[in-house]
Amino acid sequence: MSQLSFEFPDNSVKQFDDGITAEDIAKSISISLGKKAVAGKVDGKLVNNQEPLHKGGKIEIITGDSQDGLSVLRETAAQILKMAIANDFKNIQFGESEADEDGFFVDTDKPETQISVDQLSDLSKSMEKIIKQDLPIKVVELSQADALKLVDGDAYQAELIKENTIDGKVKFYEIGDFKSIAEGAVLASTGKVKIFKLLSVAGAYWQGKSSNPMLQRIYATAFNKQKELDADLAKRKEAHERDHRVIGNELDLFFVDPKVGAGLPYWMPNGATIRRTIERYIVDKEVAHGYQHVYTPVLANLDLYKQSGHWAHYREDMFPPMDMGDGEMLELRPMNCPSHIQIYNHHIRSYRELPLRIAELGMMHRYEKSGALSGLQRVREMTLNDGHTFVALDQIQEEFQRILKLMVEVYNDFDIKDYKFRLSYRDPENTEKYFDDDEMWNKAQKMLKGAMDELGLDYVEAEGEAAFYGPKLDVQTKTALGNEETLSTIQLDFMLPERFDLHYVGEDGKQHRPVMIHRGLVSTMERFVAYLTEIYKGAFPTWLAPHQVKIIPVSQDKHGDYANKINDQLRQLKIRSSVDTRAEKMGYLIRDAQTHKIPYTLVVGDEEVNGNSVSVRRYGEKNTESESLDGFVNEIQKDIASYSRNE
RNA sequence: GCCGUUUUAGCUCAGAAGGUAGAGCAUUUCCAUGGUAAGGAAAAGGUCCCGGGUUCAAAUCCCGGAAACGGCUCCA
């Protein structure tokens, strides 16, 4: 019998007989590991615990409590769900199914009526039955022809079979008389899945292409322990409470009125205060870093966007042009770059001016698809913290790194930590979506990657995520609900300078072509406020909080004057303070200040009037502290000056 | 845009077998004048998302539309 050689995570290498299973390998290491093992991972691919191995390689033993172990559990639960669906519904077809870090899903298609949310509880019961029977799950191999016969009439399965055929054969899971295409690894029997929950039903395009038919997707999750499921459900609930739309409503930050228009938010005074604070901060910051802030019109002649290429490549995201009746067509701008190009082009530029940094809080309009709109995260009118630097070829690297450094500085001020870099390239399969110049694309993409590598930063690479005019470095964050979104972005652009025939006069007295770097640091005001609301859970750091101080007199009659005096003094210092004059009990007013997440609540009564002091209660704390008025003013000013930093 | 669900007072939600609706909180007024998370009472507040149809009668049934929500696709 031939021998297989396996390398373990600790780099030790052991020999086993051909046909050994992951389970037996685990047992050979220790009895306890043998018990805990649920699957193996050979060269990064999950394999069933009982599957005979015929190839050596790097091996890992997967235990039930690991992330991979959870995937195996969920993959098993997905198979049980599929079997339950197949039992309960006739003529149902299956699309893809997948297990990931959040749970698992199964796609189905049923010609007449789709599976609805109401049927989830019945499906759960059917799954319970299958689990109770503790049916063994076997892996069987069928020839492609047999496999296709098995799924006769299910075009999706037929497609998947073709994708999964290796050497003319396809692996299937077999549970009783139910068979389903095998990918990844599953547990040995249905009884090993105990804790699961069917969560929701949603639509999903077959193979993720919007030109394909839409299938019904059932989302669900599974865990080893009830406690873990409970914790997960609690986390989902907490995420909902953190959702900027929920907090935005509670704290009266913004609203959207369908009568006026979807995706066109109204900023209430509280939200407007937060936004104004951010705007002032970022404009000051950029000016200090050599940016020249400008204002440019949100409307422009359509010809501008024909020249820029937006009309050709970006039209479906643009509002239809306004026909002015005299041959003039006006367009609401979807991006600010052409506007800033006009600023650049207004003078003859010298190499001495480069890098020329033009910035604006630029309002733009994009006709987002109705289904994509979401609170302040996805809107149709937005104001971008936009900036374009015009550089000479040999300045790209340095300017790129400068921008990145500035970005990190800004992130620190807002205490933003949870993000990752993504290099976004064009889709090589679908180049007609982009400006057509292979050489430019390759050059720009290589330059971006080179700059990131030189800084030694971690990033992921993603094809098909570029802007139509160039590749990007995107900073990806997650919303409360776990959806990924782009916050900041730096984009390299050789195209627009070409299209608008931009020049600068070089040291040699000749004309040269500049390169543009598009960059957004704090995203759009809409998305950024949404993001901050979620990471702070509505408890904005003092510098951003719409109401920074609430003063509560113990008795309106006796202490109202003192409260007003403090209030005036704080307002003189530009601190957002107010006195609660409502004729309510103190406890009520304090509760109100706390539920509105106001950073500082000051209670003033006889003691404070006599001692020229204040009783300070900070948001979220039960303790109060008596401080001199001067001491408090000093403290809050320091607090505001420190932004959101958490050092 | 697509699939599914939803839309009732400022907010969170009940309810309505077809006979024009209710709670809590918020608001206003009155009483209570208080020391760190809800004092009491009363009042006011509704095109039951919009349009059309069926009906003696529609908030409820039917058709169409809009918006929101969960996803998919797309994206700052």
mmCIF file of C-alpha atoms (C1' of nucleotides) in Angstrom, chain A residues 203 205 208 214 216 245 249 370-371 378-379 472 481 486 523-524 527 554-555 586 588 591 605-606 608 615 617, chain B residues 1-5 11-12 26-27 32-39 67-76:
data_model
loop_
_atom_site.group_PDB
_atom_site.id
_atom_site.type_symbol
_atom_site.label_atom_id
_atom_site.label_comp_id
_atom_site.label_asym_id
_atom_site.label_seq_id
_atom_site.Cartn_x
_atom_site.Cartn_y
_atom_site.Cartn_z
ATOM 1 C CA GLY A 203 -34.630 37.024 -3.719
ATOM 2 C CA TYR A 205 -30.250 36.153 -8.929
ATOM 3 C CA GLY A 208 -25.469 36.556 -9.050
ATOM 4 C CA MET A 214 -34.407 35.324 -9.628
ATOM 5 C CA GLN A 216 -35.850 32.337 -3.609
ATOM 6 C CA ARG A 245 -32.028 54.802 10.612
ATOM 7 C CA ASN A 249 -35.222 58.696 14.226
ATOM 8 C CA SER A 370 -35.008 52.370 -5.920
ATOM 9 C CA GLY A 371 -34.119 49.069 -4.276
ATOM 10 C CA ARG A 378 -27.495 55.235 -0.135
ATOM 11 C CA VAL A 379 -29.187 58.394 -1.327
ATOM 12 C CA LYS A 472 -9.016 52.839 -6.923
ATOM 13 C CA LEU A 481 -26.269 45.217 9.461
ATOM 14 C CA THR A 486 -16.825 52.119 0.726
ATOM 15 C CA SER A 523 -16.955 60.007 2.140
ATOM 16 C CA THR A 524 -20.226 61.808 1.543
ATOM 17 C CA ARG A 527 -22.762 58.119 4.430
ATOM 18 C CA VAL A 554 -33.349 71.614 40.903
ATOM 19 C CA SER A 555 -36.049 74.265 41.182
ATOM 20 C CA MET A 586 -35.663 66.192 38.159
ATOM 21 C CA TYR A 588 -37.613 62.849 34.536
ATOM 22 C CA ARG A 591 -33.694 60.453 32.208
ATOM 23 C CA GLY A 605 -29.371 73.596 43.181
ATOM 24 C CA ASP A 606 -28.666 75.489 46.390
ATOM 25 C CA GLU A 608 -24.080 74.739 43.426
ATOM 26 C CA SER A 615 -22.959 68.683 39.636
ATOM 27 C CA ARG A 617 -23.220 63.599 35.220
ATOM 28 C "C1'" G B 1 -34.581 47.564 -11.332
ATOM 29 C "C1'" C B 2 -35.717 42.375 -9.434
ATOM 30 C "C1'" C B 3 -37.867 38.746 -5.388
ATOM 31 C "C1'" G B 4 -40.455 38.781 -0.707
ATOM 32 C "C1'" U B 5 -42.790 41.424 3.348
ATOM 33 C "C1'" C B 11 -42.915 57.902 17.700
ATOM 34 C "C1'" U B 12 -43.625 52.410 18.865
ATOM 35 C "C1'" A B 26 -44.340 62.470 23.091
ATOM 36 C "C1'" U B 27 -47.377 67.377 22.853
ATOM 37 C "C1'" A B 32 -47.703 68.945 42.455
ATOM 38 C "C1'" U B 33 -41.866 72.673 43.617
ATOM 39 C "C1'" G B 34 -38.410 68.607 43.343
ATOM 40 C "C1'" G B 35 -31.188 66.461 44.536
ATOM 41 C "C1'" U B 36 -29.649 62.272 39.770
ATOM 42 C "C1'" A B 37 -33.409 57.295 34.624
ATOM 43 C "C1'" A B 38 -40.573 58.219 33.963
ATOM 44 C "C1'" G B 39 -45.437 62.417 40.059
ATOM 45 C "C1'" A B 67 -42.601 54.365 -0.254
ATOM 46 C "C1'" A B 68 -40.184 51.637 3.632
ATOM 47 C "C1'" C B 69 -37.915 47.054 5.282
ATOM 48 C "C1'" G B 70 -34.925 42.112 4.259
ATOM 49 C "C1'" G B 71 -32.049 40.481 0.306
ATOM 50 C "C1'" C B 72 -30.015 40.270 -4.965
ATOM 51 C "C1'" U B 73 -27.780 43.458 -8.652
ATOM 52 C "C1'" C B 74 -25.365 48.244 -8.483
ATOM 53 C "C1'" C B 75 -22.556 51.874 -5.485
ATOM 54 C "C1'" A B 76 -19.821 57.332 -2.045
#
